[in-house]
CSV table of C-alpha atoms in Angstrom, one decimal:
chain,number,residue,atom,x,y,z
A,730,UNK,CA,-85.7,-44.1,97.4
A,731,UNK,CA,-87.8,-40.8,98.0
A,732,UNK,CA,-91.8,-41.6,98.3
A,733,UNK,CA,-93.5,-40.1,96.0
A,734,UNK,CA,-95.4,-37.3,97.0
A,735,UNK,CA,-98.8,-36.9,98.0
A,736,UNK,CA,-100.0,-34.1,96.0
A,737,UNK,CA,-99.1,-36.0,92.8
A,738,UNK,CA,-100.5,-39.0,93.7
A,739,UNK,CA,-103.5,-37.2,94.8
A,740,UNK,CA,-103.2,-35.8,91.0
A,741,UNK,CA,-103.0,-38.7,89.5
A,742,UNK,CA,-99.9,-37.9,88.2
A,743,UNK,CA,-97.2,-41.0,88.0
A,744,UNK,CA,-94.3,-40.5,90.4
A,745,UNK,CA,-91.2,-40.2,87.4
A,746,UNK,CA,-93.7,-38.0,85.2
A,747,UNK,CA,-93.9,-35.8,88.3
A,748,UNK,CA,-90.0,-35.8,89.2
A,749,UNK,CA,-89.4,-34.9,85.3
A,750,UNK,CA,-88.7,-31.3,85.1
A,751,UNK,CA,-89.6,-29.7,82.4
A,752,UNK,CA,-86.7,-29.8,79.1
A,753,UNK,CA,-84.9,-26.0,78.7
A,754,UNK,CA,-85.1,-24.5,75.6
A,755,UNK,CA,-81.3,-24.2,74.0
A,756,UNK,CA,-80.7,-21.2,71.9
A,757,UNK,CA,-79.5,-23.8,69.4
A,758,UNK,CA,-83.3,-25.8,69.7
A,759,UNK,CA,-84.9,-22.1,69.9
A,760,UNK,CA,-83.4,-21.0,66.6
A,761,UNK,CA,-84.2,-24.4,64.8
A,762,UNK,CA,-87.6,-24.3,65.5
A,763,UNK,CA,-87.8,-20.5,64.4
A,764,UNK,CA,-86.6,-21.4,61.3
A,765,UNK,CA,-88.8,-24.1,60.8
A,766,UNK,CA,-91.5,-21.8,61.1
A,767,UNK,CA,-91.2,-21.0,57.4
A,768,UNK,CA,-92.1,-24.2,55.0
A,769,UNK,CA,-90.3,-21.6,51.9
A,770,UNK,CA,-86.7,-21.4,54.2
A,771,UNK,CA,-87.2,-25.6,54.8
A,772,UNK,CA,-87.6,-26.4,51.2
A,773,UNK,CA,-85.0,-24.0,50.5
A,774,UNK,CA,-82.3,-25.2,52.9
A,775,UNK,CA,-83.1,-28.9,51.7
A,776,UNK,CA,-82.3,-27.8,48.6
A,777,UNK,CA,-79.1,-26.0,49.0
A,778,UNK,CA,-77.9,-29.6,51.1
A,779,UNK,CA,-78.7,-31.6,47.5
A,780,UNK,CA,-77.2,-29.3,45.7
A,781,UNK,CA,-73.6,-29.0,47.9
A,782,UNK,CA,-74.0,-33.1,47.9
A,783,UNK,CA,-74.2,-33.0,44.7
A,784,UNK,CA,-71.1,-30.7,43.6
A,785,UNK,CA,-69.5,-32.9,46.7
A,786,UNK,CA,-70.6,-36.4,45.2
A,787,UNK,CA,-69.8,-35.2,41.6
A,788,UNK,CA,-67.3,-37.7,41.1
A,789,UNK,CA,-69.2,-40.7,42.0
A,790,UNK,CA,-72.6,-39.8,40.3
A,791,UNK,CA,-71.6,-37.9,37.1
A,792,UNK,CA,-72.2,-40.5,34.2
A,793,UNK,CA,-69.0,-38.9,32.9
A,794,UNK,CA,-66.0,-36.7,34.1
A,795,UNK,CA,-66.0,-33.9,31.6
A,796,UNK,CA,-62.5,-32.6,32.6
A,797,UNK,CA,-60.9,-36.2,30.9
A,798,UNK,CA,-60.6,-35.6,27.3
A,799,UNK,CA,-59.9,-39.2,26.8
A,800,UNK,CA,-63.6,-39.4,27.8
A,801,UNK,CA,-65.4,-36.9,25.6
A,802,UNK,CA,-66.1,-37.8,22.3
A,803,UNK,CA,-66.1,-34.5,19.8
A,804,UNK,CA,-68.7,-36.7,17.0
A,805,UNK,CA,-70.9,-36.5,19.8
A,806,UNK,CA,-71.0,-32.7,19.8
A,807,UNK,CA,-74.2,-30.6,20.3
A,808,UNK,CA,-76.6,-33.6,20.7
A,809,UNK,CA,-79.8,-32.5,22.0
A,810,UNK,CA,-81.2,-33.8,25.0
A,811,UNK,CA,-82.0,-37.7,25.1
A,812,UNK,CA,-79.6,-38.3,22.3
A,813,UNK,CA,-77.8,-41.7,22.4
A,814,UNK,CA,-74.0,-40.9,21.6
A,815,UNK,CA,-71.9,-43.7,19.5
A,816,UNK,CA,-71.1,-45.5,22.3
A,817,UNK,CA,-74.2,-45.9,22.9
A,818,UNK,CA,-74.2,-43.4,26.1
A,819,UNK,CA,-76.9,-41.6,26.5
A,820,UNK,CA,-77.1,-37.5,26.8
A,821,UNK,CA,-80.1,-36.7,29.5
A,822,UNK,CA,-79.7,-32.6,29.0
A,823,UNK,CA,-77.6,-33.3,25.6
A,824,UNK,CA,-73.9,-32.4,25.2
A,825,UNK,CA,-71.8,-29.1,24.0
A,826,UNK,CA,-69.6,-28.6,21.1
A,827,UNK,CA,-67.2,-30.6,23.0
A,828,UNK,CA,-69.0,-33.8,23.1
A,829,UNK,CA,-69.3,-32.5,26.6
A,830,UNK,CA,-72.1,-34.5,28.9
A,831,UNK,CA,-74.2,-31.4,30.2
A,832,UNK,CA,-75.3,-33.1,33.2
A,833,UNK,CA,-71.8,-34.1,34.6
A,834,UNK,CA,-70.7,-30.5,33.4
A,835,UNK,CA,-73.6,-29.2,35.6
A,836,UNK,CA,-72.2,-31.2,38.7
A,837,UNK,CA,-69.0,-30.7,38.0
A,838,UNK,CA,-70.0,-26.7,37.6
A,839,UNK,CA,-71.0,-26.9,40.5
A,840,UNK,CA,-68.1,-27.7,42.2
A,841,UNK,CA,-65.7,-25.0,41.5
A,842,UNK,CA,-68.7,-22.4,41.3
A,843,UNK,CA,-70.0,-23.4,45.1
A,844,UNK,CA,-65.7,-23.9,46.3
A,845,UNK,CA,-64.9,-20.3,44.7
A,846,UNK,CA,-67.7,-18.5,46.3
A,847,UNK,CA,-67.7,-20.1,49.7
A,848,UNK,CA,-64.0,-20.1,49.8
A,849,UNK,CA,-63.7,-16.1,48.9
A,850,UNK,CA,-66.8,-15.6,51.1
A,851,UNK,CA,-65.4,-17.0,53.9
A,852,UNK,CA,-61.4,-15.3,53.3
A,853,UNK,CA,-63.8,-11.9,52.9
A,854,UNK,CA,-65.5,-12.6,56.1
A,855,UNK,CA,-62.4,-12.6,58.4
A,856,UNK,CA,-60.6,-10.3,56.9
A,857,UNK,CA,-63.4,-7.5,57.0
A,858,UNK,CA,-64.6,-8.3,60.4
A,859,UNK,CA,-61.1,-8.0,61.9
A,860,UNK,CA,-60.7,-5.0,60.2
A,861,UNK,CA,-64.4,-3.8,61.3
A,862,UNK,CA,-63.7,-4.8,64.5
A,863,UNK,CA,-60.4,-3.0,64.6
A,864,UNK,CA,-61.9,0.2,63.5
A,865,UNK,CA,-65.1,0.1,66.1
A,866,UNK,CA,-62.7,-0.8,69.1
A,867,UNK,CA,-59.9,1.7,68.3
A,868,UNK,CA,-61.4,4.4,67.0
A,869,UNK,CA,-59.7,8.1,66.0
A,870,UNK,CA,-57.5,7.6,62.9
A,871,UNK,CA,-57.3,3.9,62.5
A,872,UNK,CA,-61.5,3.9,62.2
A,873,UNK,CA,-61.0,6.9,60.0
A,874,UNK,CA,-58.4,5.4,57.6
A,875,UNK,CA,-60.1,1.8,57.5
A,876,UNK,CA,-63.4,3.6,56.9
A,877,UNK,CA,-62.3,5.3,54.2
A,878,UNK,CA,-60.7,2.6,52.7
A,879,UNK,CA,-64.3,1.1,52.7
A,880,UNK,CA,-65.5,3.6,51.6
A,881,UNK,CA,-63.4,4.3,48.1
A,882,UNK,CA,-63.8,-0.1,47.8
A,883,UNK,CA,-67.3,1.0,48.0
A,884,UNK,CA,-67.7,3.6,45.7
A,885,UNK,CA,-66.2,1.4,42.5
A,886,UNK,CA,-68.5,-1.4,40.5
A,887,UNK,CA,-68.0,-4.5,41.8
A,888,UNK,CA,-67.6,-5.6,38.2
A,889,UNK,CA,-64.8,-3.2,37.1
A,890,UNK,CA,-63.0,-3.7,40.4
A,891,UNK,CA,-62.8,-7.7,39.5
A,892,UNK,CA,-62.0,-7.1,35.9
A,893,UNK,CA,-59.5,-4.7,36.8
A,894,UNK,CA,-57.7,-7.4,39.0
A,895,UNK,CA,-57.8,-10.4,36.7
A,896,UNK,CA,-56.4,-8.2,33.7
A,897,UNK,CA,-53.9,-7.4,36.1
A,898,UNK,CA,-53.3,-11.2,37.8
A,899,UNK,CA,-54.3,-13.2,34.7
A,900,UNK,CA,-56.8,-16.3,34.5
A,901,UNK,CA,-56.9,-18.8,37.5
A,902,UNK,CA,-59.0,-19.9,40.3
A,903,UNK,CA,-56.8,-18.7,42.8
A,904,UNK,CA,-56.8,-15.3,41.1
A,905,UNK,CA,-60.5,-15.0,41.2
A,906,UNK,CA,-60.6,-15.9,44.5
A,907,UNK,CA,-58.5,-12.8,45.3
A,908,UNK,CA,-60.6,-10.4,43.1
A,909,UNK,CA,-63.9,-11.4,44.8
A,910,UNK,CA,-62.0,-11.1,48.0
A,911,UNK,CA,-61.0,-7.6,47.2
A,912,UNK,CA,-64.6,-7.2,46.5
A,913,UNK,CA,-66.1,-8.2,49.0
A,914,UNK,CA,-64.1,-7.1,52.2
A,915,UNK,CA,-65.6,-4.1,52.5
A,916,UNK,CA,-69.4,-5.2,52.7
A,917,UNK,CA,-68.5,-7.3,56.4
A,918,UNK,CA,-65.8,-4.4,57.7
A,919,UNK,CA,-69.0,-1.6,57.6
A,920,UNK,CA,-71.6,-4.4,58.6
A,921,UNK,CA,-69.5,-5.5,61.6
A,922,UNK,CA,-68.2,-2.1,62.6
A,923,UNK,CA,-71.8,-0.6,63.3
A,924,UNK,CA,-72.8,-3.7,65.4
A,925,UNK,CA,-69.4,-3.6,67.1
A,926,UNK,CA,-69.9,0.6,67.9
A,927,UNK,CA,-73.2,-0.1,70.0
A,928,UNK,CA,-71.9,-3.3,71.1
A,929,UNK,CA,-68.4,-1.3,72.0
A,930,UNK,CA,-70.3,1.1,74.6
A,931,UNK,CA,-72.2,-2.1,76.5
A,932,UNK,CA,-71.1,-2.7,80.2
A,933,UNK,CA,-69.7,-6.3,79.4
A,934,UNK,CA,-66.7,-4.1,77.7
A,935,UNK,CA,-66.2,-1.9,80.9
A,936,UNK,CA,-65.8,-4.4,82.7
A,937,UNK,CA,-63.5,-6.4,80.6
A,938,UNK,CA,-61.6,-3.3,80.1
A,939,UNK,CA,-61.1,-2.8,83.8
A,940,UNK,CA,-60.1,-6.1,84.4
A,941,UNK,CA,-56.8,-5.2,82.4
A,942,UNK,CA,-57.4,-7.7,79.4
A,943,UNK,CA,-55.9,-7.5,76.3
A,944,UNK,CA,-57.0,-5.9,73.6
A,945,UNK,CA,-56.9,-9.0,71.1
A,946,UNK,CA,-59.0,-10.7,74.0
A,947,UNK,CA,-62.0,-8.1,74.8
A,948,UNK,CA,-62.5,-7.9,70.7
A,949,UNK,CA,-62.4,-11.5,69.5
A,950,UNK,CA,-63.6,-12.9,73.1
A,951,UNK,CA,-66.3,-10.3,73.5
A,952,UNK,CA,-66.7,-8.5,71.1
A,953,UNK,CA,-67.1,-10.3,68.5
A,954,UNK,CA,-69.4,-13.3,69.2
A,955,UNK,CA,-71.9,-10.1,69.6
A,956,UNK,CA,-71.4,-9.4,66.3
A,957,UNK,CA,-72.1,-12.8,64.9
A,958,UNK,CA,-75.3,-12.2,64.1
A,959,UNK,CA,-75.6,-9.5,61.0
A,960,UNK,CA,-72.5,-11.0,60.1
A,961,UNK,CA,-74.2,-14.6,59.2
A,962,UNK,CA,-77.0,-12.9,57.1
A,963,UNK,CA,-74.6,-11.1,55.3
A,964,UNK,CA,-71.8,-14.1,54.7
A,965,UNK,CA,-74.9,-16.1,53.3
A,966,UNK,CA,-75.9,-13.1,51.0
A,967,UNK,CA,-72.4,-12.6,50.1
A,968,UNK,CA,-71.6,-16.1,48.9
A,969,UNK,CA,-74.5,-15.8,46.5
A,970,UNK,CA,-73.1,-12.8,45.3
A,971,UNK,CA,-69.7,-14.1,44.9
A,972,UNK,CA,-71.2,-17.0,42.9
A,973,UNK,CA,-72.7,-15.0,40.5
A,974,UNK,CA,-70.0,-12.5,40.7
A,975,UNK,CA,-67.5,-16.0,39.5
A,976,UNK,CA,-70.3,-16.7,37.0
A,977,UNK,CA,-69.9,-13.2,35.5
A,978,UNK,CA,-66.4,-13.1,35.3
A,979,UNK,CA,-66.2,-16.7,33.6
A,980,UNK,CA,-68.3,-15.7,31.3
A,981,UNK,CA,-66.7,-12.9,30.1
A,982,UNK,CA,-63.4,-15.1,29.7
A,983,UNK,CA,-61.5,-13.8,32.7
A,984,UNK,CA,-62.8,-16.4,35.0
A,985,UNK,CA,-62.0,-20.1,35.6
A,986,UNK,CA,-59.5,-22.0,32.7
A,987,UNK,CA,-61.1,-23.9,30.1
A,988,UNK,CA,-60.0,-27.2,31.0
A,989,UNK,CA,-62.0,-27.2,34.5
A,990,UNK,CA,-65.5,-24.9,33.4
A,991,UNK,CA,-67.4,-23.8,36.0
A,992,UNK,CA,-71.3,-22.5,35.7
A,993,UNK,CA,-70.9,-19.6,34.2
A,994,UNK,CA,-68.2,-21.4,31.6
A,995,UNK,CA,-70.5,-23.4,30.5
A,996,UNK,CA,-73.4,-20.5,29.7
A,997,UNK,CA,-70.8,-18.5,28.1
A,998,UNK,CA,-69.9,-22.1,25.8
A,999,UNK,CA,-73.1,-22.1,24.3
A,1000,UNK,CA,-74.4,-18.7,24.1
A,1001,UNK,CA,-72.8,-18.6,20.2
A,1002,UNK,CA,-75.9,-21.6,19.3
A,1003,UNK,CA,-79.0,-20.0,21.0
A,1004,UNK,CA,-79.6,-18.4,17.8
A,1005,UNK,CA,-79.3,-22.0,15.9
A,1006,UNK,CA,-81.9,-23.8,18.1
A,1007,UNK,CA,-78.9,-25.6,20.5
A,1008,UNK,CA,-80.1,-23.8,23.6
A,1009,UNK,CA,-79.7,-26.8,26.0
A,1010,UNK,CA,-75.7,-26.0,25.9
A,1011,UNK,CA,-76.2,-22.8,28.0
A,1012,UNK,CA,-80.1,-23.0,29.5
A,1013,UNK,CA,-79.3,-26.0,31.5
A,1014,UNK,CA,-76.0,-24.3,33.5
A,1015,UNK,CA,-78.2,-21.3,33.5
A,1016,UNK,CA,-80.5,-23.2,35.1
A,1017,UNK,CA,-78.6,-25.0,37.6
A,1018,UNK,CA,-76.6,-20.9,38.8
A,1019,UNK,CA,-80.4,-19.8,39.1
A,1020,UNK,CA,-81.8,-21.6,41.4
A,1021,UNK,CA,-78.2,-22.1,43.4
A,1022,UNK,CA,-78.4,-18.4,44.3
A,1023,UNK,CA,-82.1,-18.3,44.3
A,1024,UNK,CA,-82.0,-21.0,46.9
A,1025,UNK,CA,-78.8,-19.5,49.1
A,1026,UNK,CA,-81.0,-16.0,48.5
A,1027,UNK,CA,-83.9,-17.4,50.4
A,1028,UNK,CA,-82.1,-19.3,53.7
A,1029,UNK,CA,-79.9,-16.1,54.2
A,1030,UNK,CA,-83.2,-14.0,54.3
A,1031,UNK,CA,-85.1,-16.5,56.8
A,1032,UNK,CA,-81.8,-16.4,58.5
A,1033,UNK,CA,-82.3,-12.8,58.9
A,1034,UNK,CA,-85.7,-12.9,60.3
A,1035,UNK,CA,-85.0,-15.8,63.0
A,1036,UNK,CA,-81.5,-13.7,64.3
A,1037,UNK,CA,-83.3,-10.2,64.0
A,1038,UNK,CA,-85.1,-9.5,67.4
A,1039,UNK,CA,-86.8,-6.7,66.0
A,1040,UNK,CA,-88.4,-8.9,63.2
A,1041,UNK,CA,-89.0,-12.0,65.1
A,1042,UNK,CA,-91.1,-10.1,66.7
């Protein structure tokens, strides 16, 4: 064994507490703790966990599974909140004119409104950073013709563009996915592409250019973990957008089918009562799609901070 030495036992210091170096700081540890800095982005991030566990735990804590008809009960229709049905079940938020439990409609809601935006977010996401990347690495006309692509997907309301496409496609989960998709693309292809032209011009892709690597290599192995970090803010933005993007378009009647009613389903249910008093049918979904974006809102914008140099410091 190596004596301990005599400075630190002149110190004071115990042997193994002197031998310990010091723990390095991990980007991972570096950027938890910057984003524990803010209390608002803590709250905010536990809350988006409870609500994704509970659109993922739907089946197992919904008092009732609003997509079985053999479970609804259409006597039990528009029952405010607290309401005991006739089987004695009782309504905590009340039911819709289906006999519809509003609170396992909510979770359930949640579900298909949390899968269609994450799932188009993420489809969006690759296929406008490829495209971004494409255009920054390349150049000449494919950057031009890419670009203006974005540009003319850019220059149309989000809105008409969707509507356009389901009139077009018809109802249909899969079908919304691909109109937010359409969407959406273009946000991530011109966010990428300006981080990938400075990043383009950096020595790292020099060199990797003169070492005779593929093209597919230097932009998805070099380029593009460079990238990352703009493209994170903007994926979490974008999924609250496509959320309430899905809400919009159910609620017009384009959007998910009947049968499986997502959040903005079940506003567009009971907007027809909020005029007779009944406005549990549609506050309560309303609700819940507030503070879901609200919530994915305020981690993308700490997100921002702690990956932004410039505002970190």
């Amino acid at each position: 064994m190596t004596p301990p030495s005599v400075e630190s036992t002149a110190l004071g210091v115990p042997p193994r507490q002197a031998a310990a170096a010091p723990r390095e700081e991990t980007p991972l540890r570096r950027f938890v703790s910057d984003f524990a800095e803010s209390r608002l982005a803590v709250v905010a991030f536990a809350a988006f966990v409870l609500i994704v566990l509970a659109a993922l735990l739907a089946p197992v804590i919904a008092p009732q599974n609003p997509y079985d008809l053999a479970q609804l009960d259409i006597m039990d229709g528009r029952l405010p909140p607290g309401s005991v049905g006739g089987a004695g079940f009782t309504y905590l938020l009340g039911t819709d004119d289906q006999g519809r439990d509003m609170l396992s409609g909510i979770l359930y809601g949640l579900r298909i409104s949390l899968a269609v935006g994450a799932g188009s977010a993420f489809i969006a996401f690759c296929a406008g950073t490829a495209l971004g990347l494409v255009a920054a690495y390349f150049g000449g006309r494919t950057d031009t013709v890419i670009m203006r692509l974005v540009d003319l997907q850019l220059s149309f309301p989000a809105i008409l563009v969707a509507l356009m496409i389901l009139a077009f496609l018809g109802k249909g989960i899969i079908n919304v996915v691909i109109a937010i998709v359409v969407v959406e693309w273009a946000y991530y292809a011109r966010t990428v592409r300006g981080t990938a032209l400075v990043e383009r011009r950096r020595e790292y892709i020099e060199a990797a250019a003169c070492l005779a690597l593929s093209h597919a290599r230097i932009v998805f192995r070099h380029l593009l973990p460079n990238c990352l970090p703009p493209l994170i803010v903007v994926g979490t933005m974008q999924v609250a957008r496509a959320i309430a993007l899905e809400a919009t378009l159910s609620f017009l009647g384009l959007g998910v089918p009947v049968t499986e009613p997502s959040l903005g389903l079940l506003i567009a249910n009971g907007y027809e009562y909020l005029l007779s008093g009944r406005y549990w049918i549609s506050f309560y979904p309303g609700i819940a799609l507030l503070v879901t974006i609200v919530v994915i809102n305020l981690v993308g914008d700490q997100l921002r901070d702690v990956l932004n140099p410039r505002l970190r410091r």
